[in-house]
Coordinates of C-alpha atoms in Angstrom, one line a residue:
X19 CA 41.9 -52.3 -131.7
X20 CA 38.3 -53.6 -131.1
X21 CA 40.0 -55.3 -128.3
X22 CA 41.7 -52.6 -126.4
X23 CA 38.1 -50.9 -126.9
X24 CA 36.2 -53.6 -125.3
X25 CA 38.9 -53.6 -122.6
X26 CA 38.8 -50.0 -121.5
X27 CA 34.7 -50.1 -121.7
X28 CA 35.1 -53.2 -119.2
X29 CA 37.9 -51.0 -117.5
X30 CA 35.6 -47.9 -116.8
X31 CA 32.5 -50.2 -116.0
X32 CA 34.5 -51.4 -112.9
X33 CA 35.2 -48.7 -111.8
X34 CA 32.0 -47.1 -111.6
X35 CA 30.6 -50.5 -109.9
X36 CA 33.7 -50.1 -107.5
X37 CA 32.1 -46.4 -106.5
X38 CA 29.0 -47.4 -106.5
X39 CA 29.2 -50.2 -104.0
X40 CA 31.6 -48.2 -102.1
X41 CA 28.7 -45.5 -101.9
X42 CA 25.7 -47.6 -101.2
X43 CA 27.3 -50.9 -99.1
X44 CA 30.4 -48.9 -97.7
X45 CA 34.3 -49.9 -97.4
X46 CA 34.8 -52.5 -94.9
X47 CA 38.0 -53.0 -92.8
X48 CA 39.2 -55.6 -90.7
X49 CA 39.9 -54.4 -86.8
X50 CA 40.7 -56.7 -84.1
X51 CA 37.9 -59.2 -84.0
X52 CA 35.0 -57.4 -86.2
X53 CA 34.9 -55.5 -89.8
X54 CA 34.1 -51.5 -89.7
X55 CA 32.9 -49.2 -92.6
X56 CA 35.2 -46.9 -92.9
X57 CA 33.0 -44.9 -95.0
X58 CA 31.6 -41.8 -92.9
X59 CA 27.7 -41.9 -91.9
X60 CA 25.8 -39.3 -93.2
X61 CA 25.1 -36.0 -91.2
X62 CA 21.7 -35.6 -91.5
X63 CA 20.0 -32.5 -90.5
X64 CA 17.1 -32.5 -87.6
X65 CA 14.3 -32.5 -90.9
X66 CA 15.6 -35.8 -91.5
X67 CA 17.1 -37.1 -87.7
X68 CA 16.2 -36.1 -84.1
X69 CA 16.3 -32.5 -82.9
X70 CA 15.6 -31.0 -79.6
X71 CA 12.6 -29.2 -78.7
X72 CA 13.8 -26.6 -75.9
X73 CA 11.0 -24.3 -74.3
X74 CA 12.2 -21.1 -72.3
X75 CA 9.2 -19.8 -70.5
X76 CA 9.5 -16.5 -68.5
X77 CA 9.9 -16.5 -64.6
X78 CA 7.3 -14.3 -63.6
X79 CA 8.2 -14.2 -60.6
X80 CA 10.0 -10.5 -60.9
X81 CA 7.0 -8.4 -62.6
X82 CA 9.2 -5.2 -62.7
X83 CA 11.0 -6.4 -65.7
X84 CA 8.5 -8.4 -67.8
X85 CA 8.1 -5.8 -70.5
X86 CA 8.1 -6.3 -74.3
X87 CA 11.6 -4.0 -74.7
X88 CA 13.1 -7.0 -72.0
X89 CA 11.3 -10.0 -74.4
X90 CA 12.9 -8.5 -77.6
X91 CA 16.1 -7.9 -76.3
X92 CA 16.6 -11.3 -74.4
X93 CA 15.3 -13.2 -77.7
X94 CA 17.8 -11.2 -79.8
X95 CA 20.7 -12.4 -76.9
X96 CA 19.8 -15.7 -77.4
X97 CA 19.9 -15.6 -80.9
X98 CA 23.4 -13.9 -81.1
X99 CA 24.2 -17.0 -78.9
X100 CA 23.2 -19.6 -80.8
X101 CA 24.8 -18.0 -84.0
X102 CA 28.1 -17.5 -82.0
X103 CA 27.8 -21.0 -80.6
X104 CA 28.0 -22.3 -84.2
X105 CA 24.6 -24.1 -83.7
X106 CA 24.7 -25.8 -86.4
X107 CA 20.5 -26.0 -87.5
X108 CA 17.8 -23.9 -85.7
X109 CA 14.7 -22.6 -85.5
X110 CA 13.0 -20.3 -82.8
X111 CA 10.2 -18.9 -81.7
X112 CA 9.0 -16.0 -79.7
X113 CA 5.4 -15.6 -78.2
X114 CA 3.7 -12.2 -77.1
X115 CA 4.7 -13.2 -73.6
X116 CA 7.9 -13.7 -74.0
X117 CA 8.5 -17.6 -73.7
X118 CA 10.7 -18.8 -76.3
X119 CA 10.9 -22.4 -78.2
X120 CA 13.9 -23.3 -79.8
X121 CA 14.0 -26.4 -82.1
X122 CA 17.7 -27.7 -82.8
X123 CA 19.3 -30.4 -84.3
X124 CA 20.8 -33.3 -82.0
X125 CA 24.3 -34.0 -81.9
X126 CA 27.3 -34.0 -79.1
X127 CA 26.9 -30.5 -78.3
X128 CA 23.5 -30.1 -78.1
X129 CA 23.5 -30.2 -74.4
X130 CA 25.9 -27.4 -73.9
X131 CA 25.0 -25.2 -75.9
X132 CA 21.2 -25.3 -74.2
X133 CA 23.2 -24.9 -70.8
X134 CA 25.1 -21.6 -72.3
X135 CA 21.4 -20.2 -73.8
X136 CA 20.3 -19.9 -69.9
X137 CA 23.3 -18.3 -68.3
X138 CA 22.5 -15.0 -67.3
X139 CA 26.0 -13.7 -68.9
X140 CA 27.4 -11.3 -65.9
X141 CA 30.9 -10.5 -65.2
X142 CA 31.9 -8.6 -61.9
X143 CA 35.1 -7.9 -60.6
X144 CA 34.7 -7.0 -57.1
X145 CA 36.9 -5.9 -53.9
X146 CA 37.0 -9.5 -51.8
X147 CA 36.7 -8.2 -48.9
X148 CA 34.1 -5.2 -48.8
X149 CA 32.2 -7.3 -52.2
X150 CA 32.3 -3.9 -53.8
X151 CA 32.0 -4.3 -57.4
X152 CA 34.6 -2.4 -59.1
X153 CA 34.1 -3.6 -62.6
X154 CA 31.3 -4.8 -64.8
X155 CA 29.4 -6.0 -68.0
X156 CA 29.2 -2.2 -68.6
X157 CA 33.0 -1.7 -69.2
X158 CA 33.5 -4.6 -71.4
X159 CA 34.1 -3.3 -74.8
X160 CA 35.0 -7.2 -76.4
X161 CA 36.0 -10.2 -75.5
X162 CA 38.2 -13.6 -77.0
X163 CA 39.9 -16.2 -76.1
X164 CA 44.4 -16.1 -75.7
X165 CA 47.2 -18.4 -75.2
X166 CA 50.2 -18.7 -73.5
X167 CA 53.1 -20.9 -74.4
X168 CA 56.2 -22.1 -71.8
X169 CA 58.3 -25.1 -72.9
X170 CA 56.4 -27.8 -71.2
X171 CA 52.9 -26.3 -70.8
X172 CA 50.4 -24.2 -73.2
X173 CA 47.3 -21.8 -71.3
X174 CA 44.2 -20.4 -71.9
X175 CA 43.0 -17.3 -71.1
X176 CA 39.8 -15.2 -71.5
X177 CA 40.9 -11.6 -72.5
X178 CA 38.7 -9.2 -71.5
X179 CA 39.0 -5.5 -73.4
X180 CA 37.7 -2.9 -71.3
X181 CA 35.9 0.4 -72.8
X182 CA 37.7 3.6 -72.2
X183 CA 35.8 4.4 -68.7
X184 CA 37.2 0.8 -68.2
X185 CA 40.5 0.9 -69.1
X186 CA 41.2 3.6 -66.6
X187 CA 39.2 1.7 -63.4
X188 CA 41.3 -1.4 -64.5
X189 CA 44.4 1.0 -64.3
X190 CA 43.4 1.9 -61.1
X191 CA 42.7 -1.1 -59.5
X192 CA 45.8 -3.1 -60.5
X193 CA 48.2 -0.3 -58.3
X194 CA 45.7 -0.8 -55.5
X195 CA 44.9 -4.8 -55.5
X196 CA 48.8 -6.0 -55.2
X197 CA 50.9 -7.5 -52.6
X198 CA 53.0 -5.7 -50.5
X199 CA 55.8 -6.2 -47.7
X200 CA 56.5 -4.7 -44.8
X201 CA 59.2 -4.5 -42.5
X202 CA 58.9 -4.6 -38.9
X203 CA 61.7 -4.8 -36.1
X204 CA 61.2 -7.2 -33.6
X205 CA 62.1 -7.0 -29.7
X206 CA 65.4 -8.7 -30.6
X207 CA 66.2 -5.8 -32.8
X208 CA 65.8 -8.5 -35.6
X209 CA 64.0 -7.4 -39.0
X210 CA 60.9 -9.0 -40.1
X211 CA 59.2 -8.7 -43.5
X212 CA 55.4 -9.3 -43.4
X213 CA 53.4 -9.5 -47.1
X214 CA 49.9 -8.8 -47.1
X215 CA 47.3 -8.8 -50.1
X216 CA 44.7 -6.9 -51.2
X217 CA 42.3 -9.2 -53.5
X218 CA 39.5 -9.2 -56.2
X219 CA 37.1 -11.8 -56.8
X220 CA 36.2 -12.6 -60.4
X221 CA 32.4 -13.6 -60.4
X222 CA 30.7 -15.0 -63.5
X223 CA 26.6 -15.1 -63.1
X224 CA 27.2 -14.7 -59.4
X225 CA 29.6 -17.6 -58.6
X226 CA 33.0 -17.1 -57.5
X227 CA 35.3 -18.0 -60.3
X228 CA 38.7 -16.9 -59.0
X229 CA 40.2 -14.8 -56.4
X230 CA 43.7 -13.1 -56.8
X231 CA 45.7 -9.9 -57.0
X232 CA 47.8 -7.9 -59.7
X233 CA 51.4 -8.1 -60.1
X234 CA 52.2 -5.0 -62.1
X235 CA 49.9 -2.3 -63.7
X236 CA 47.9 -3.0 -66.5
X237 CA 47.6 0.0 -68.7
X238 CA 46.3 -1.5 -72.1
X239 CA 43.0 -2.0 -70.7
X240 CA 42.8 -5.9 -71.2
X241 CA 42.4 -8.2 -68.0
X242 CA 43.4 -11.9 -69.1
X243 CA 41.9 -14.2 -67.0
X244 CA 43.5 -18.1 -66.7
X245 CA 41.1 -20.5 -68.1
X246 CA 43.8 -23.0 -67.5
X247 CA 47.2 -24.6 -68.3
X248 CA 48.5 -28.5 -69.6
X249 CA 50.8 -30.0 -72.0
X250 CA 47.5 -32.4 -73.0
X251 CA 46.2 -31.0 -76.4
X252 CA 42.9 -32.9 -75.1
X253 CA 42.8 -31.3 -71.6
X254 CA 43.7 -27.8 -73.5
X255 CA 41.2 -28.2 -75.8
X256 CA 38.5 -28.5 -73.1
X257 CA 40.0 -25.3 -71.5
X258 CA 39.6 -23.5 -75.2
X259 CA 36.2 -24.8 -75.1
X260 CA 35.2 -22.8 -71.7
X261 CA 37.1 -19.8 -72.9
X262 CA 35.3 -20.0 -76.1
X263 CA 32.0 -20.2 -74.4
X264 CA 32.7 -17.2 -72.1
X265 CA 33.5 -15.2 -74.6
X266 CA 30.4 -15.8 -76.3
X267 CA 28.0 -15.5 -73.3
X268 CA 29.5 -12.0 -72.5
X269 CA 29.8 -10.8 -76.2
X270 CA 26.2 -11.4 -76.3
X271 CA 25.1 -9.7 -73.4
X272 CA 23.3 -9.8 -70.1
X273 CA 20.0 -11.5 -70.0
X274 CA 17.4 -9.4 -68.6
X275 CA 15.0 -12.4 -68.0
X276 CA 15.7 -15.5 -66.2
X277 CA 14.1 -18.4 -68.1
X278 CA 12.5 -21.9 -66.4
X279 CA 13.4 -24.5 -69.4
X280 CA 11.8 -27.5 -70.3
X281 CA 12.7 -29.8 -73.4
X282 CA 12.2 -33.1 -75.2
X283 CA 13.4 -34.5 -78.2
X284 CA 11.4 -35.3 -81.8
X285 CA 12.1 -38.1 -84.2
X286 CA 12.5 -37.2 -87.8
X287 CA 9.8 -35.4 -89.7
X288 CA 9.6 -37.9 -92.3
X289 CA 8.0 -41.3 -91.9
X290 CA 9.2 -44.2 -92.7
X291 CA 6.2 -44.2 -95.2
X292 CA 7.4 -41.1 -97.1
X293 CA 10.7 -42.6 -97.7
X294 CA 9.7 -45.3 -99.3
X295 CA 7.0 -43.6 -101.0
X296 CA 10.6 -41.4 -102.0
X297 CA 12.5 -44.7 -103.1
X298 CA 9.4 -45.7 -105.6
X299 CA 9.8 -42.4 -107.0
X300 CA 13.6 -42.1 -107.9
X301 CA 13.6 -45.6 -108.6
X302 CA 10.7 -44.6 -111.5
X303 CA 12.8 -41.8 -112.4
X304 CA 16.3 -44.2 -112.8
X305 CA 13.7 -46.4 -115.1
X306 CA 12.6 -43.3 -117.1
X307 CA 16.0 -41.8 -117.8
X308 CA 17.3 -46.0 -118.5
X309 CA 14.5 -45.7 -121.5
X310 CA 15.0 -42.5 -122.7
X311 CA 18.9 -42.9 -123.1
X312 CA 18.1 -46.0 -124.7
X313 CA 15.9 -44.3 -127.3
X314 CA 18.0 -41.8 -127.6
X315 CA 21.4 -43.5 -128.2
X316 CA 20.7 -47.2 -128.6
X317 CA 23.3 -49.1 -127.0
X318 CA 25.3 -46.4 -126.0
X319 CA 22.7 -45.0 -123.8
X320 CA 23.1 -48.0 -121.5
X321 CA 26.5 -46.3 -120.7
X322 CA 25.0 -42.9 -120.4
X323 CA 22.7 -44.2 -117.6
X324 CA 25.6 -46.0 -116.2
X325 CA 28.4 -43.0 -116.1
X326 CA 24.9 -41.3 -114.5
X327 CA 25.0 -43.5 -111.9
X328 CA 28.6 -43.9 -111.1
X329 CA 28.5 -39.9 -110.9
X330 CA 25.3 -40.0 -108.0
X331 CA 27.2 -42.3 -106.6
X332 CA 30.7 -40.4 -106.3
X333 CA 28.8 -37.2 -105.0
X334 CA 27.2 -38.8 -102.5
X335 CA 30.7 -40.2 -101.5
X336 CA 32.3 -37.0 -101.5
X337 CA 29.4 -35.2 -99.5
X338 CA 29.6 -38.1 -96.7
X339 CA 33.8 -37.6 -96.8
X340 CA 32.9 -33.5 -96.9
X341 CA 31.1 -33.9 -93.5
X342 CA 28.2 -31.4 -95.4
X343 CA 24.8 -32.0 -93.7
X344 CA 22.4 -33.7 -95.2
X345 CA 18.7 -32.0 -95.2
X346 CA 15.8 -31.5 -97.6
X347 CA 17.1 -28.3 -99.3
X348 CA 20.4 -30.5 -99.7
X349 CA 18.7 -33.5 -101.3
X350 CA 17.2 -31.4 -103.8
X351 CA 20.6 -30.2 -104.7
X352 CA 21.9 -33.9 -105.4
X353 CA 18.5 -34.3 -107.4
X354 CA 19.4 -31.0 -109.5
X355 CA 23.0 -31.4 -109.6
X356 CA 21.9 -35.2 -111.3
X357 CA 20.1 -33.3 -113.9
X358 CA 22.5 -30.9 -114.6
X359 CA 25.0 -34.2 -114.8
X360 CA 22.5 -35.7 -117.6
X361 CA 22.7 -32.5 -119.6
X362 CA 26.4 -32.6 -119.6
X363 CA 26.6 -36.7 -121.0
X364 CA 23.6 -35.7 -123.4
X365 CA 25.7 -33.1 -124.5
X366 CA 28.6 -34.9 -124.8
X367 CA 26.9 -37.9 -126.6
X368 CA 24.9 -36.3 -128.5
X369 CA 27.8 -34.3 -130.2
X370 CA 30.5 -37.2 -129.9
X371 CA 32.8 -36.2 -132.7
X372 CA 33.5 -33.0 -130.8
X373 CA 36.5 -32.2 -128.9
X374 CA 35.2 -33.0 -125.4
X375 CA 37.2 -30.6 -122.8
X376 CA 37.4 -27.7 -126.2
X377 CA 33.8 -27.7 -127.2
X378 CA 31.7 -29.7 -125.0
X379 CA 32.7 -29.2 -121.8
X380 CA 33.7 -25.2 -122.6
X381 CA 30.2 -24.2 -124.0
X382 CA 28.4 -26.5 -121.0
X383 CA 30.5 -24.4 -118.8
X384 CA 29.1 -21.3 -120.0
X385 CA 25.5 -22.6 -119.7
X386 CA 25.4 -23.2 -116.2
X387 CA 26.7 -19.8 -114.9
X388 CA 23.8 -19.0 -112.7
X389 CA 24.0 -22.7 -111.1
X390 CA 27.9 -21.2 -109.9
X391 CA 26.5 -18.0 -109.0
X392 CA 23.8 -20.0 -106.9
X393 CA 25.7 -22.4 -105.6
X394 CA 28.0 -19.7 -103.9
X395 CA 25.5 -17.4 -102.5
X396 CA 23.6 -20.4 -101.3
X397 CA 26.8 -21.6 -99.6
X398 CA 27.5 -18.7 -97.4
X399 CA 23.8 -18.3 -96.3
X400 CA 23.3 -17.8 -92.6
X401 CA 20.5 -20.2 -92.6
X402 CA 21.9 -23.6 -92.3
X403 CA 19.6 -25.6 -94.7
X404 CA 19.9 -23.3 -97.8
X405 CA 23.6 -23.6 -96.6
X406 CA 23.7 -27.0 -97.3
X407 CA 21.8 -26.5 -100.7
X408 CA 24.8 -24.6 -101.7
X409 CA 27.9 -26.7 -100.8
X410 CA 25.6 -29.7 -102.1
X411 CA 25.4 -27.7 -105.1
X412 CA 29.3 -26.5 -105.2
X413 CA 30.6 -30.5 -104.6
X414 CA 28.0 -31.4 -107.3
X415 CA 29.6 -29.0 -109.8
X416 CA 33.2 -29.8 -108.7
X417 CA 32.3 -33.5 -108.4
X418 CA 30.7 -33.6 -112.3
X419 CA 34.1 -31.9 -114.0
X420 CA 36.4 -34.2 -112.4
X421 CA 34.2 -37.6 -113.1
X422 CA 33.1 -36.8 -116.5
X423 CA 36.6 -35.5 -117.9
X424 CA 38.0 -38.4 -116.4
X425 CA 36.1 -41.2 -117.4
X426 CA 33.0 -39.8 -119.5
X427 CA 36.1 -38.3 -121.5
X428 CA 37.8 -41.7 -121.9
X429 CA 34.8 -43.3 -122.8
X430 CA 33.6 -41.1 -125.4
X431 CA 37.2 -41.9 -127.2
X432 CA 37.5 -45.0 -127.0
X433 CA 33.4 -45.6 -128.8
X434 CA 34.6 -43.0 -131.2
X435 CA 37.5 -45.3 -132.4

């Protein structure tokens, strides 16, 4: 018996030294000619990595419509497009003449999404030949992004929905914008058939995006415009992309302003300094709790420290394999969820002969009640570092029931034998 004990304590010590070094060193694979972690890098937020600094300063240059109504309502445009564009960390700024500063985290999409912030946002549909303009922004009721599907090809179109007043011009146009044919008799007394067009030109921020005609009448009010068509999911997935990013731009509205944009990027906020300063400290803390479980269970507070550490070790796994982004607001949720952790193996130690899912675990539950509550609400916050404090905080919870009725469970038997 004292065998098998010694054998599972071994067992679950292993294991927790398998996760650990999985979670600090990484998983290495052979490819080719060189080893990769396969573990995912941490996505750290722009508090803890670069961000982008981008100032939008007001052309002046048109004095009619540099007014505070035109600063509010082009801030609030650009704000609706940044939310839309599922930026994914921000902050901005607005000054009392207008000129905004965004700061935003770096990443593969920064780029575009400062590009989309500037357009001006303008739809016109217009006769090609006269350039009237028979629609505009001020008939678009909504906008999103449709498919087609053939055998061989898939395409992507942005659907425009027209207001009522909208609906009806759109009716209107599409009988009047068609191809026809005509028939002619020549001197031979041969008949001739002769098509002719009638066009519109579809202009987005003044640039000619396409130029065409209607085949039948559209009644439902919705013009879909062809983004474009492939079999290639990649190729299709930069045509969702555009579609994606028109619909935002013209969901948001038209900018008012036009904006002369400067930008630079920032290094982390934290020095190299603080973060060791920040190592020194946990590092104390580890030492502290190592002690104190000591104390408080002799020898088998050695394997309370070391079922804490396997557990910091597993959520920091799962939040890397999660893809959740790693900022300030999050890091205090790893610290609290390792508190909350400890509570549960004091808990559990300290009352060993109970039933450890029945009694332990079941009353712990119960205790923690506003952490789920917090953890939720925190998790669908707006704001994207309270955000992360709340899946941080969800994985933390999820992370600490799995591990500890697992192998905090199995350990606590087998000492109790």
């Amino acid at each position: 018996m004292k065998t098998q004990k010694v054998i599972t304590i071994i067992t679950i010590l292993i294991l927790i030294i398998i996760i650990c070094l999985a979670s600090f060193l990484g998983i290495y694979q052979k490819k080719e000619y060189s080893v990769k972690n396969i573990v995912p890098n941490y996505i750290l937020g722009m508090q803890l990595d670069k961000s982008r600094i981008v100032n939008l300063e007001v052309d002046t240059t048109d004095e009619s419509v540099l007014t505070q109504e035109n600063y509010d309502l082009s801030a609030k445009i650009i704000k609706k497009r940044l939310k839309d564009l599922e930026t994914q960390e921000y902050n901005i700024r607005q000054s009392n003449n207008g000129n905004i500063q965004i700061e935003m985290a770096e990443n593969d999409s920064t780029d575009e999404i400062i590009y989309n912030l500037q357009s001006k946002g303008t739809f016109e549909l217009i006769d090609s030949e006269s350039k009237e303009v028979l629609l505009n922004n001020d008939f678009i009721k909504d906008t999103d992004v449709a498919y087609g599907q053939t055998e061989t090809q898939n395409t992507v179109y942005l659907q425009i929905k027209f207001n009522k007043e909208g609906k009806q011009k759109l009716e209107e146009i599409s009988k009047t914008y068609i191809q026809t044919t005509t028939q002619s008799t020549n001197e031979e007394g041969e008949v001739e058939e002769t098509e002719s067009t009638k066009n519109v030109t579809i202009l987005f921020d003044g640039q000619e995006y396409n130029e065409t005609y209607f085949g039948e009448p559209i009644t439902d009010g919705i013009l879909n415009i062809q983004i474009g068509t492939s079999a290639d999911m990649d190729i299709l997935n930069q045509y969702v992309l555009v579609a994606e990013e028109l619909s935002v731009i013209l969901n948001s509205g038209v900018l008012p302003l036009t904006y002369n944009v400067t930008q630079y990027s920032t290094s982390s906020i934290i020095e190299n300094k603080e973060i060791e300063i920040a190592i020194y400290v946990v590092i104390a803390l580890l030492v502290i709790l190592l002690v104190y479980s000591i104390v408080k269970f002799k020898l088998k507070g050695l394997l309370v420290f070391i079922l804490e550490i396997g557990y910091i070790s597993l959520l920091l796994l799962a939040l890397r394999y999660t893809n959740i982004k790693l900022t300030l607001e999050g890091i205090i949720a790893i610290f609290v969820s390792s508190i909350i952790n400890y509570l549960y193996l004091y808990d559990g130690f300290k009352n060993i002969e109970n039933n450890f899912v029945k009694e332990t675990t079941a009353k712990f539950a119960i205790k923690i009640i506003p952490m789920y509550i917090i953890a939720v609400v925190f998790t669908f916050n707006s704001i994207a570092n309270i955000s992360s404090l709340g899946m941080t905080l969800v994985w933390g919870i999820l992370t600490m029931y799995l591990y500890n009725l697992i192998l905090t469970r199995i350990a606590l038997k087998t000492i109790q034998k």
